[in-house]
Every structure is written in structure tokens, then in C-alpha cells.
């Protein structure tokens, strides 16, 4: 309380309170029960590992499991990235298919700018293009 009010002098009681809060938070957060591998946790672990998120809640315990995880990473991470790129290309094609006709129609309704017909004095810039700002 008083530390929040600007008093910067620490006492032994303040340190004891911080240690007690730390120990109580640690006891709440770390339960040493074994987490079982279910199909959904296995899928979650695989996704987290291959996408390199790595939350680390479920991890292999045996040496064989650890070696297989490294092997899965060597093969799976490039395949996962390839999959993400392919989904991105498919999404780009879908968005082009949906929005390109509307964009072309919009462009046809806009006034066409011909450089040879316009002099620099006739051009008035209302707003700078975003790439020049």
C-alpha cells in the first residue's frame, strides 16, 4: 500500500510479503500432476510445434519421443510453411475472384487521367499519396 503511494523505503515485512505472494502464486500455478496425452492434446502439440508457437504445456518425456519430435520438426516445419503459403495463394485467388469485377467496374466509372492532355498547372493536389508521406 505505502509503496504505491511513493514511499520507496523497503522493510523486512515488505520483502516477506512479496515472498509469501510469490510462493502462494507458485503453488496455484504449478500442479505436479501428470498431463495425459489425448488425441486433442496430441493435435495441439503437433500444431504448436510445427507452427513454431511452442506453448510447451504437453511435451514428450521419453528419449525416443524427444528424438521423434526433432525428426518431425525437420520434416514438418518446412511442410507446414509450404501449406501456409499455399493457403495464402488460394485466399488471394478467392479474393481476386470476388472483388476484382467490382474493382474493374469502379475504375471504369472514374475519370481517366491522360498526361498528354493535362498541364501541370491544371492539376491540383488535394492530398499527398500515402507513399510520399
Short mmCIF file of C-alpha atoms in Angstrom, two decimals:
data_model
loop_
_atom_site.label_atom_id
_atom_site.label_comp_id
_atom_site.label_asym_id
_atom_site.label_seq_id
_atom_site.Cartn_x
_atom_site.Cartn_y
_atom_site.Cartn_z
CA UNK A 1 0.00 0.00 0.00
CA UNK A 2 2.51 2.57 1.11
CA UNK A 3 4.93 1.59 -1.70
CA UNK A 4 2.25 2.56 -4.21
CA UNK A 5 1.91 5.93 -2.51
CA UNK A 6 5.50 6.92 -3.25
CA UNK A 7 7.32 5.57 -0.18
CA UNK A 8 10.41 3.87 -1.61
CA UNK A 9 11.84 2.51 1.64
CA UNK A 10 11.63 -1.29 1.83
CA UNK A 11 11.32 -3.07 5.11
CA UNK A 12 11.79 -6.72 6.05
CA UNK A 13 7.99 -7.06 6.24
CA UNK A 14 7.66 -5.84 2.64
CA UNK A 15 10.16 -8.45 1.45
CA UNK A 16 8.40 -11.18 3.46
CA UNK A 17 5.05 -10.19 1.92
CA UNK A 18 6.48 -10.36 -1.59
CA UNK A 19 7.98 -13.81 -0.90
CA UNK A 20 4.64 -15.06 0.53
CA UNK A 21 2.73 -13.77 -2.50
CA UNK A 22 5.25 -15.43 -4.83
CA UNK A 23 5.02 -18.78 -3.06
CA UNK A 24 1.22 -18.73 -2.99
CA UNK A 25 1.09 -17.84 -6.72
CA UNK A 26 3.60 -20.60 -7.49
CA UNK A 27 1.53 -23.13 -5.56
CA UNK A 28 -1.60 -22.15 -7.52
CA UNK A 29 0.08 -22.28 -10.91
CA UNK A 30 2.19 -25.40 -10.71
CA UNK A 31 0.38 -28.62 -10.06
CA UNK A 32 2.68 -31.59 -10.44
CA UNK A 33 0.06 -33.92 -11.84
CA UNK A 34 0.90 -35.82 -14.98
CA UNK A 35 -0.74 -34.44 -18.13
CA UNK A 36 -2.10 -37.30 -20.21
CA UNK A 37 -1.71 -37.41 -23.99
CA UNK A 38 -5.16 -37.36 -25.50
CA UNK A 39 -5.82 -37.12 -29.25
CA UNK A 40 -6.74 -33.43 -28.96
CA UNK A 41 -3.61 -32.65 -26.91
CA UNK A 42 -1.51 -34.56 -29.43
CA UNK A 43 -3.00 -32.50 -32.27
CA UNK A 44 -2.46 -29.32 -30.24
CA UNK A 45 1.17 -30.24 -29.51
CA UNK A 46 1.81 -31.00 -33.18
CA UNK A 47 0.27 -27.72 -34.34
CA UNK A 48 2.14 -25.67 -31.72
CA UNK A 49 5.43 -27.37 -32.58
CA UNK A 50 5.17 -27.22 -36.36
CA UNK A 51 3.94 -23.63 -36.39
CA UNK A 52 6.82 -22.81 -34.01
CA UNK A 53 4.47 -21.27 -31.42
CA UNK A 54 5.62 -23.70 -28.74
CA UNK A 55 3.49 -23.20 -25.63
CA UNK A 56 5.10 -26.29 -24.11
CA UNK A 57 2.24 -27.50 -21.94
CA UNK A 58 2.46 -31.05 -23.27
CA UNK A 59 5.95 -32.30 -24.07
CA UNK A 60 7.43 -35.73 -24.74
CA UNK A 61 9.11 -37.28 -21.70
CA UNK A 62 10.99 -40.23 -23.19
CA UNK A 63 14.20 -40.03 -25.18
CA UNK A 64 12.54 -41.72 -28.17
CA UNK A 65 9.70 -39.20 -28.08
CA UNK A 66 12.16 -36.31 -27.98
CA UNK A 67 14.14 -37.69 -30.95
CA UNK A 68 10.96 -38.27 -32.94
CA UNK A 69 9.87 -34.71 -32.16
CA UNK A 70 13.14 -33.35 -33.59
CA UNK A 71 12.72 -35.53 -36.69
CA UNK A 72 9.12 -34.36 -37.02
CA UNK A 73 10.38 -30.77 -36.87
CA UNK A 74 12.95 -31.30 -39.63
CA UNK A 75 10.30 -32.67 -41.95
CA UNK A 76 7.15 -30.98 -40.65
CA UNK A 77 8.12 -27.32 -40.26
CA UNK A 78 9.01 -26.82 -43.96
CA UNK A 79 5.84 -28.70 -44.96
CA UNK A 80 3.79 -26.57 -42.56
CA UNK A 81 5.23 -23.36 -44.00
CA UNK A 82 4.57 -24.62 -47.54
CA UNK A 83 0.97 -25.32 -46.51
CA UNK A 84 0.59 -21.79 -45.12
CA UNK A 85 1.93 -20.30 -48.38
CA UNK A 86 -0.44 -22.43 -50.45
CA UNK A 87 -3.43 -21.36 -48.31
CA UNK A 88 -2.33 -17.74 -48.75
CA UNK A 89 -2.22 -18.11 -52.54
CA UNK A 90 -5.65 -19.77 -52.54
CA UNK A 91 -7.06 -16.95 -50.41
CA UNK A 92 -5.56 -14.37 -52.77
CA UNK A 93 -7.19 -16.07 -55.76
CA UNK A 94 -10.52 -16.21 -53.95
CA UNK A 95 -10.39 -12.53 -53.02
CA UNK A 96 -9.42 -11.60 -56.59
CA UNK A 97 -12.33 -13.66 -57.90
CA UNK A 98 -14.75 -11.94 -55.53
CA UNK A 99 -13.54 -8.34 -55.63
CA UNK A 100 -11.79 -7.85 -58.98
CA UNK A 101 -15.00 -7.47 -61.03
CA UNK A 102 -16.28 -4.80 -58.63
CA UNK A 103 -12.91 -3.02 -58.76
CA UNK A 104 -12.86 -3.03 -62.57
CA UNK A 105 -16.39 -1.63 -62.65
CA UNK A 106 -15.37 1.08 -60.18
CA UNK A 107 -12.29 2.00 -62.27
CA UNK A 108 -14.43 2.34 -65.42
CA UNK A 109 -16.66 4.89 -63.72
CA UNK A 110 -13.70 7.04 -62.65
CA UNK A 111 -12.38 9.85 -64.84
CA UNK A 112 -9.40 8.71 -66.90
CA UNK A 113 -6.23 10.77 -66.48
CA UNK A 114 -4.32 11.46 -69.71
CA UNK A 115 -0.91 13.03 -69.23
CA UNK A 116 -0.67 14.45 -72.72
CA UNK A 117 -3.94 16.41 -72.36
CA UNK A 118 -3.22 17.91 -68.94
CA UNK A 119 -0.71 20.54 -67.96
CA UNK A 120 0.91 20.75 -64.55
CA UNK A 121 -0.96 23.99 -63.83
CA UNK A 122 -4.27 22.20 -64.23
CA UNK A 123 -3.50 19.61 -61.59
CA UNK A 124 -4.44 20.39 -58.02
CA UNK A 125 -3.25 18.02 -55.31
CA UNK A 126 -5.79 17.69 -52.53
CA UNK A 127 -3.91 15.05 -50.59
CA UNK A 128 -0.43 13.56 -50.86
CA UNK A 129 -0.24 9.91 -51.89
CA UNK A 130 0.49 7.66 -48.94
CA UNK A 131 3.83 6.51 -50.34
CA UNK A 132 5.13 10.11 -50.33
CA UNK A 133 4.24 10.87 -46.72
#
